[in-house]
mmCIF file of C-alpha atoms in Angstrom:
data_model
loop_
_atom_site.group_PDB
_atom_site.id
_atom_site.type_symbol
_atom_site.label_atom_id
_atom_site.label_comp_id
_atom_site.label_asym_id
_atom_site.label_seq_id
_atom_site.Cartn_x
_atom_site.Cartn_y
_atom_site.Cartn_z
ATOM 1 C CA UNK R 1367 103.564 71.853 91.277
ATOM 2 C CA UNK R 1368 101.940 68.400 90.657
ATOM 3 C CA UNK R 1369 98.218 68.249 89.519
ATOM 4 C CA UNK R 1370 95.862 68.326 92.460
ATOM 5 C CA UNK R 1371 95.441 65.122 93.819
ATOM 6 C CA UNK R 1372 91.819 64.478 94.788
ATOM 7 C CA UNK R 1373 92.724 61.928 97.396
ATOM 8 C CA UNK R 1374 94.551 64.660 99.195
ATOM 9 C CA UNK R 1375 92.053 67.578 98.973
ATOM 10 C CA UNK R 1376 89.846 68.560 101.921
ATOM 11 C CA UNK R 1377 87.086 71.215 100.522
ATOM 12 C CA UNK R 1378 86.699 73.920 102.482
ATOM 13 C CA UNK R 1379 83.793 76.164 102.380
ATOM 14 C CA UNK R 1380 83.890 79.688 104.057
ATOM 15 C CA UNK R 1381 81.539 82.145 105.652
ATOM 16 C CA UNK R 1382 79.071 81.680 102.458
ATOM 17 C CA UNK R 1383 75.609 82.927 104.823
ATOM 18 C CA UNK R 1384 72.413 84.058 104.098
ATOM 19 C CA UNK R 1385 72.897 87.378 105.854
ATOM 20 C CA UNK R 1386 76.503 87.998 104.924
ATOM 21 C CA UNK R 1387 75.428 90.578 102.444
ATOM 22 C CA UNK R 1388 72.197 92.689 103.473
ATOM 23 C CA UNK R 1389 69.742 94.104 100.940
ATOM 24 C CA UNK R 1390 71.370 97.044 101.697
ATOM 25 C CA UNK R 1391 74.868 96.469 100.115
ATOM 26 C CA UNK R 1392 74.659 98.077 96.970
ATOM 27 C CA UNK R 1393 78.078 97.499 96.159
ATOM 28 C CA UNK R 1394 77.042 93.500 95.723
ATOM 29 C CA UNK R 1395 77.243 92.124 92.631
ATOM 30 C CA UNK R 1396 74.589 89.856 92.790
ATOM 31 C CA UNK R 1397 74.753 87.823 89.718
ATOM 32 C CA UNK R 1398 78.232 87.052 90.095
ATOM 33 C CA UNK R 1399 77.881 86.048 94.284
ATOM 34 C CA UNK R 1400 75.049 83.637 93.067
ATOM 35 C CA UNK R 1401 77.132 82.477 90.310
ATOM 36 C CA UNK R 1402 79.707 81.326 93.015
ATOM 37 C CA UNK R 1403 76.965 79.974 95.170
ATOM 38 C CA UNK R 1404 76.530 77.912 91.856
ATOM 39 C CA UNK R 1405 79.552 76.275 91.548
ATOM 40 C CA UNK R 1406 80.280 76.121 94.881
ATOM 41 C CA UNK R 1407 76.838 73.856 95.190
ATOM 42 C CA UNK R 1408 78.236 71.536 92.316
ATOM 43 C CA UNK R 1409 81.721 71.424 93.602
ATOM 44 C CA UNK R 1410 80.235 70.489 96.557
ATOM 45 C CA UNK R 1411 78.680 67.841 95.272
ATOM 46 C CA UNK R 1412 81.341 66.281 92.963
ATOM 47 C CA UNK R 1413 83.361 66.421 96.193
ATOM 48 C CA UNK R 1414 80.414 64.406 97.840
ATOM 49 C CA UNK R 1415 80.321 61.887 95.058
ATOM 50 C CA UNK R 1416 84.202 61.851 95.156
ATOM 51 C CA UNK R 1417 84.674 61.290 99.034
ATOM 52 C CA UNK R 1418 86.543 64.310 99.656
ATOM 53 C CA UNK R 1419 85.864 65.838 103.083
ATOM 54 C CA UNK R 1420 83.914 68.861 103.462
ATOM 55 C CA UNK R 1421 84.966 72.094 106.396
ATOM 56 C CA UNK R 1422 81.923 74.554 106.578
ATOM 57 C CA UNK R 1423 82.768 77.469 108.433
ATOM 58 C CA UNK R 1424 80.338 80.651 109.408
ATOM 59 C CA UNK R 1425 81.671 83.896 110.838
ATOM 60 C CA UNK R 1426 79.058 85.306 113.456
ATOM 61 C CA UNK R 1427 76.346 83.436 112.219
ATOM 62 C CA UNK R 1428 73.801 85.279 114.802
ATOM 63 C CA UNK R 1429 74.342 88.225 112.660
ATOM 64 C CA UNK R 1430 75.546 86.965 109.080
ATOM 65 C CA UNK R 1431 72.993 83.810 109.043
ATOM 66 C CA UNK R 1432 73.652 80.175 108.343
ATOM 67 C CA UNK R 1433 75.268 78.900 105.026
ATOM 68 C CA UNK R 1434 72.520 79.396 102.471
ATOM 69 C CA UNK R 1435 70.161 76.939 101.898
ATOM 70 C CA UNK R 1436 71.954 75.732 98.684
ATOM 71 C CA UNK R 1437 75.073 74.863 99.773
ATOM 72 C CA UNK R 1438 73.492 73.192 102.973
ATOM 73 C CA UNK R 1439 71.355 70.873 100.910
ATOM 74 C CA UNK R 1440 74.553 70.064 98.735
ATOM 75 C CA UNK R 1441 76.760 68.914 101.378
ATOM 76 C CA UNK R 1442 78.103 65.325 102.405
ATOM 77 C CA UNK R 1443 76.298 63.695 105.579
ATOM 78 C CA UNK R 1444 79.612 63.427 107.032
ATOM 79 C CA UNK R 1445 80.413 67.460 106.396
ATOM 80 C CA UNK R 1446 81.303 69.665 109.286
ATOM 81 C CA UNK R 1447 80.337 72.813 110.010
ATOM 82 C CA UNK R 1448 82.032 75.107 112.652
ATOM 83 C CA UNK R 1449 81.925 78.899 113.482
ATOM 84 C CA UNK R 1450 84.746 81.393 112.804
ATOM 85 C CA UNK R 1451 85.652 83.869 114.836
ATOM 86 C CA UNK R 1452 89.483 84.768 113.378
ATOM 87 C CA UNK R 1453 89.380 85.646 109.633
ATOM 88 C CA UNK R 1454 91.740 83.093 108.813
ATOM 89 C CA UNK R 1455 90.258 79.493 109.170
ATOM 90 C CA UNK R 1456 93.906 77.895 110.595
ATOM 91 C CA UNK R 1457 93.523 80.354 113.467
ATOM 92 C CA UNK R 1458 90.496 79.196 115.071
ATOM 93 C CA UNK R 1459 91.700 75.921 116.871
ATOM 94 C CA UNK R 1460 88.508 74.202 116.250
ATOM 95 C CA UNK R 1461 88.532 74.053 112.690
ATOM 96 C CA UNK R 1462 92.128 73.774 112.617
ATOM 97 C CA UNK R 1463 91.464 70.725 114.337
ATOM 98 C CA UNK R 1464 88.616 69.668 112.123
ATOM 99 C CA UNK R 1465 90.920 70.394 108.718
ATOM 100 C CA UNK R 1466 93.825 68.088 110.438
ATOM 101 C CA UNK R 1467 91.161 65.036 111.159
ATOM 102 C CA UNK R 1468 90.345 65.007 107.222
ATOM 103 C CA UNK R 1469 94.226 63.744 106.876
ATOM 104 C CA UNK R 1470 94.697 65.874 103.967
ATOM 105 C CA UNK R 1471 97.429 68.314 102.876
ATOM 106 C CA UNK R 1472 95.658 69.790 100.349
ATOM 107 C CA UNK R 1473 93.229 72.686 101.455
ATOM 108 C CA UNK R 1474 90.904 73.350 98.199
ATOM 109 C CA UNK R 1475 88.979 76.810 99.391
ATOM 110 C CA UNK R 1476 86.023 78.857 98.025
ATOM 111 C CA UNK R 1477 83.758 80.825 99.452
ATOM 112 C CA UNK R 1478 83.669 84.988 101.138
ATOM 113 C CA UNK R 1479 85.470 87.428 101.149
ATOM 114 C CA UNK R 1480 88.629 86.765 98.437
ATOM 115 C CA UNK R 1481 90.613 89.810 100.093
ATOM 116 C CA UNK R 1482 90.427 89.181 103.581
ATOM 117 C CA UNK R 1483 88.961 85.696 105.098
ATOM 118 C CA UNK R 1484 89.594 83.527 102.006
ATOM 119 C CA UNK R 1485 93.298 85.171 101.654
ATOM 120 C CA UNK R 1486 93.759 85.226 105.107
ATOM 121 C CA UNK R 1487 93.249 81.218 105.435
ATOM 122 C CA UNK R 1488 95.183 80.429 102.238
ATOM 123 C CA UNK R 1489 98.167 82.583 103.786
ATOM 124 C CA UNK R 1490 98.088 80.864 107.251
ATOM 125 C CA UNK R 1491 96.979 77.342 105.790
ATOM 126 C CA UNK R 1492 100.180 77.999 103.337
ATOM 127 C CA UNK R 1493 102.532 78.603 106.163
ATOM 128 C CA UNK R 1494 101.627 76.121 108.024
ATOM 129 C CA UNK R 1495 102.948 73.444 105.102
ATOM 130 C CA UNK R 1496 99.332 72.701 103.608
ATOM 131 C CA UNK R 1497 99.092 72.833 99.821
ATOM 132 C CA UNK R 1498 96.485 75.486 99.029
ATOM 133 C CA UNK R 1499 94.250 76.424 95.861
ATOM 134 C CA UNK R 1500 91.718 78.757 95.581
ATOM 135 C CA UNK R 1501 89.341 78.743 93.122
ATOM 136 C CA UNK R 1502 89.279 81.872 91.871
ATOM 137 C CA UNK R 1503 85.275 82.121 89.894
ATOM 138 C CA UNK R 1504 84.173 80.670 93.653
ATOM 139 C CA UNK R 1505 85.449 83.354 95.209
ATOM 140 C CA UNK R 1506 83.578 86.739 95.905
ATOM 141 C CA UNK R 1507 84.790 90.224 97.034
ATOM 142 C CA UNK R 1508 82.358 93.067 96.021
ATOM 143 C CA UNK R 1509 84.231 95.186 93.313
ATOM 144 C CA UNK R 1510 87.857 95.243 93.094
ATOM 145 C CA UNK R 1511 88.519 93.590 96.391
ATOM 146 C CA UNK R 1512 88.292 90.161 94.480
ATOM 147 C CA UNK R 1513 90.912 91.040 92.444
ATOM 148 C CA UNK R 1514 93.494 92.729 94.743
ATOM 149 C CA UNK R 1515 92.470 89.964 97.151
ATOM 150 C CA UNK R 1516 93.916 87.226 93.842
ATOM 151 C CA UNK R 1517 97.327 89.593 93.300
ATOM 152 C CA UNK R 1518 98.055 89.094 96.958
ATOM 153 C CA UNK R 1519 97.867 85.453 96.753
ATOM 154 C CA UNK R 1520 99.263 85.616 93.945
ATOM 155 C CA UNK R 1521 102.356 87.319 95.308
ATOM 156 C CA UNK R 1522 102.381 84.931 98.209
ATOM 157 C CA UNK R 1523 102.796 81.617 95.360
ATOM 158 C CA UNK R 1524 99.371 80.513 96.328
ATOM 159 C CA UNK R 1525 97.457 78.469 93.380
ATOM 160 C CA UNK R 1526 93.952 79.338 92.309
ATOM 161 C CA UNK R 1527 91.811 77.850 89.614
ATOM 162 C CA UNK R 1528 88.456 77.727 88.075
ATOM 163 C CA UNK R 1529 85.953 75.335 88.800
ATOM 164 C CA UNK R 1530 86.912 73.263 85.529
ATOM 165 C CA UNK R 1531 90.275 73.490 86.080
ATOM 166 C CA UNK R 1532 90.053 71.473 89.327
ATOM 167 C CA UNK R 1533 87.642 69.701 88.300
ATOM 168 C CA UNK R 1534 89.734 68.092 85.736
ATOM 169 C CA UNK R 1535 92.856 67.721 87.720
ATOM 170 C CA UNK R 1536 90.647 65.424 90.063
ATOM 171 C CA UNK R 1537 88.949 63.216 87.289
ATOM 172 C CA UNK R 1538 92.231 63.833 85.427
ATOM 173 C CA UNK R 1539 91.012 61.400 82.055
ATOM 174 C CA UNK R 1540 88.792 61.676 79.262
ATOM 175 C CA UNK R 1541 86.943 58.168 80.470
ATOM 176 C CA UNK R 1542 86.814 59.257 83.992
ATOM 177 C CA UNK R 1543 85.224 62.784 82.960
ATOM 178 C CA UNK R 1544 83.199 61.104 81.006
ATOM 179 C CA UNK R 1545 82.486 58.179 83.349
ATOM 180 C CA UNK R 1546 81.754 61.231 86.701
ATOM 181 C CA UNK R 1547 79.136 63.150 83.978
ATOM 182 C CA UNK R 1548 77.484 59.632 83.159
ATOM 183 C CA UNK R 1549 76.853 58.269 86.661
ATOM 184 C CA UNK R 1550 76.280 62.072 88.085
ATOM 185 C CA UNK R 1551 73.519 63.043 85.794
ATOM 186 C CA UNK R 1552 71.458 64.579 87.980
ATOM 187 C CA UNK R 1553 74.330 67.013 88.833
ATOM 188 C CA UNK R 1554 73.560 70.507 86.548
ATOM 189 C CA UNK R 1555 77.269 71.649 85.295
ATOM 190 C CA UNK R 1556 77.810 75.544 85.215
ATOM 191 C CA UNK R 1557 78.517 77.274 82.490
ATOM 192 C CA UNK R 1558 82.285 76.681 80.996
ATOM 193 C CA UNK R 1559 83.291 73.399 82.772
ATOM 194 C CA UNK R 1560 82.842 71.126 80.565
ATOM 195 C CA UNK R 1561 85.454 70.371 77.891
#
């Protein structure tokens, strides 16, 4: 596979709400789920500054609650933000729709739950012909659903990668790294993405 192209990628942000995960999960990790918020806040945002589209989607947000506030206040004017009802984001014909007005091929996706709607819209988005990478540390499952939910895509020849990984493979040059970090100061990089 080629490196990603960022002139192909549409970001696509999914089910990442304030209510997703109650006080009263005590099987969340939450450390590592704001950790992803993190990164998903400053991949966000590089995608902003990069003019890659942003897809927002929110699975029964009268009972899981609108993206959190982070990612909200991250996103590009021109994001859109639809509500899920099928796990898999290719199967609800209004964000299916919304993915095939960005014109790209390339579906970049982070967000909730790895095992079931994040690998359920890689799978579809896959077999419909899209190119599709998950990035795996902006993922979140609560224990080992994250990683059973990576095997499967895994086994299905679906590409993940970090944050930095991407990252690079967008700015793909030491003077454009360099160049994004110098114009983009106010942007706070997480931990382990910088070379």
């Amino acid at each position: 596979m080629p490196l990603i192209d960022r002139d192909d990628c549409a970001l696509v942000i999914i089910d990442v709400q304030s209510d997703f995960y109650p006080p009263t999960r005590l099987d969340v990790d939450r450390p590592r789920f704001h950790e992803m918020v993190r990164r998903i806040v400053w991949i966000t945002s590089v995608a902003d500054r990069l003019g890659i589209p942003v897809v927002v989607t929110e699975e029964d947000p009268d009972t899981s609650g609108r993206t959190v506030p982070e990612i909200r206040d991250a996103l590009p004017a021109k994001a859109v933000t639809l509500p899920k009802n099928a796990f898999a984001v290719w199967d609800n014909p209004q964000i299916a729709d919304a993915l095939e007005a960005t014109g790209r091929t390339t579906m970049v996706l982070v967000g909730i739950e790895t095992d079931i709607c994040v690998a359920h819209s890689a799978i579809q988005l896959h077999h419909a012909g899209k190119r599709v990478v998950v990035m795996d540390d902006a993922a979140y499952s609560p224990g080992p659903a994250h990683e059973r939910g990576l095997r499967r895509l895994a086994g299905r020849g679906i590409e993940t990668l970090s944050t930095k990984e991407l990252f690079y493979d967008w700015v793909r040059t030491i003077e454009g790294a360099d160049a994004f970090h110098d114009t983009h100061g106010d942007l706070t990089v997480p931990p382990g993405v910088r070379l």
